[in-house]
Amino acid sequence: MESAPLREDVIQAIARTELPVPNPEDRIRADGFETFLRLAPPAGQLPAAPKARGNYLEELFSPLLSEALAYVDTACDLSNTHGIEARMALLQAYISAHWTIGARDAAMHLYGIPSPKG
């Protein structure tokens, strides 16, 4: 994710295009956090054992990370071009990277919630 584009670069790249200005990072991350919480089962239905819980959450999170990394790789591959395809890739990489960081934070939050005693 360190290769993800910076907001300033995205805004500069999409200036004078019809592409929408993305939300700020904190809003995108909050959306990723909220969405991941909706994708995951309630904390009480997650595995109780820490290792099993971590494995479950990692399995749920891994496809999201893979998709974000693919967007970042595409943006990096197109970085020397200036067409609309490159600009769209930059925008997608920016949004996907920050959304995924929010999803990761939600997975860590779910991992840290104590299991119900039973």
PDB file of C-alpha atoms in Angstrom, residues 31-73:
ATOM      1  CA  ASP A  31     -16.484   3.475   4.566  1.00  0.00           C
ATOM      2  CA  GLY A  32     -14.112   0.498   4.359  1.00  0.00           C
ATOM      3  CA  PHE A  33     -14.374  -0.028   8.113  1.00  0.00           C
ATOM      4  CA  GLU A  34     -18.175   0.076   8.079  1.00  0.00           C
ATOM      5  CA  THR A  35     -18.468  -2.173   5.040  1.00  0.00           C
ATOM      6  CA  PHE A  36     -16.139  -4.809   6.470  1.00  0.00           C
ATOM      7  CA  LEU A  37     -18.188  -4.877   9.670  1.00  0.00           C
ATOM      8  CA  ARG A  38     -21.274  -5.575   7.535  1.00  0.00           C
ATOM      9  CA  LEU A  39     -19.454  -8.309   5.579  1.00  0.00           C
ATOM     10  CA  ALA A  40     -18.225 -10.091   8.686  1.00  0.00           C
ATOM     11  CA  PRO A  41     -20.513 -11.976  11.025  1.00  0.00           C
ATOM     12  CA  PRO A  42     -21.233 -10.332  14.377  1.00  0.00           C
ATOM     13  CA  ALA A  43     -18.340 -10.631  16.816  1.00  0.00           C
ATOM     14  CA  GLY A  44     -20.286 -13.160  18.900  1.00  0.00           C
ATOM     15  CA  GLN A  45     -20.435 -15.497  15.891  1.00  0.00           C
ATOM     16  CA  LEU A  46     -16.712 -15.382  15.150  1.00  0.00           C
ATOM     17  CA  PRO A  47     -14.497 -18.235  16.323  1.00  0.00           C
ATOM     18  CA  ALA A  48     -13.624 -17.847  19.996  1.00  0.00           C
ATOM     19  CA  ALA A  49     -10.021 -19.093  19.797  1.00  0.00           C
ATOM     20  CA  PRO A  50      -7.675 -16.244  18.829  1.00  0.00           C
ATOM     21  CA  LYS A  51      -5.856 -18.228  16.118  1.00  0.00           C
ATOM     22  CA  ALA A  52      -9.091 -19.455  14.528  1.00  0.00           C
ATOM     23  CA  ARG A  53     -10.588 -15.959  14.740  1.00  0.00           C
ATOM     24  CA  GLY A  54      -7.512 -14.437  13.135  1.00  0.00           C
ATOM     25  CA  ASN A  55      -7.508 -17.041  10.374  1.00  0.00           C
ATOM     26  CA  TYR A  56     -11.204 -16.454   9.688  1.00  0.00           C
ATOM     27  CA  LEU A  57     -10.798 -12.679   9.510  1.00  0.00           C
ATOM     28  CA  GLU A  58      -7.687 -12.997   7.358  1.00  0.00           C
ATOM     29  CA  GLU A  59      -9.564 -15.231   4.926  1.00  0.00           C
ATOM     30  CA  LEU A  60     -12.343 -12.662   4.726  1.00  0.00           C
ATOM     31  CA  PHE A  61      -9.908  -9.771   4.302  1.00  0.00           C
ATOM     32  CA  SER A  62      -7.395 -11.330   1.861  1.00  0.00           C
ATOM     33  CA  PRO A  63      -9.485 -10.919  -1.327  1.00  0.00           C
ATOM     34  CA  LEU A  64     -10.004  -7.237  -0.516  1.00  0.00           C
ATOM     35  CA  LEU A  65      -6.276  -6.730  -0.096  1.00  0.00           C
ATOM     36  CA  SER A  66      -5.510  -8.603  -3.318  1.00  0.00           C
ATOM     37  CA  GLU A  67      -7.935  -6.415  -5.254  1.00  0.00           C
ATOM     38  CA  ALA A  68      -6.472  -3.214  -3.795  1.00  0.00           C
ATOM     39  CA  LEU A  69      -2.940  -4.329  -4.622  1.00  0.00           C
ATOM     40  CA  ALA A  70      -4.030  -5.122  -8.187  1.00  0.00           C
ATOM     41  CA  TYR A  71      -5.405  -1.579  -8.557  1.00  0.00           C
ATOM     42  CA  VAL A  72      -2.175  -0.116  -7.186  1.00  0.00           C
ATOM     43  CA  ASP A  73      -0.084  -2.281  -9.530  1.00  0.00           C
TER      44      ASP A  73
END
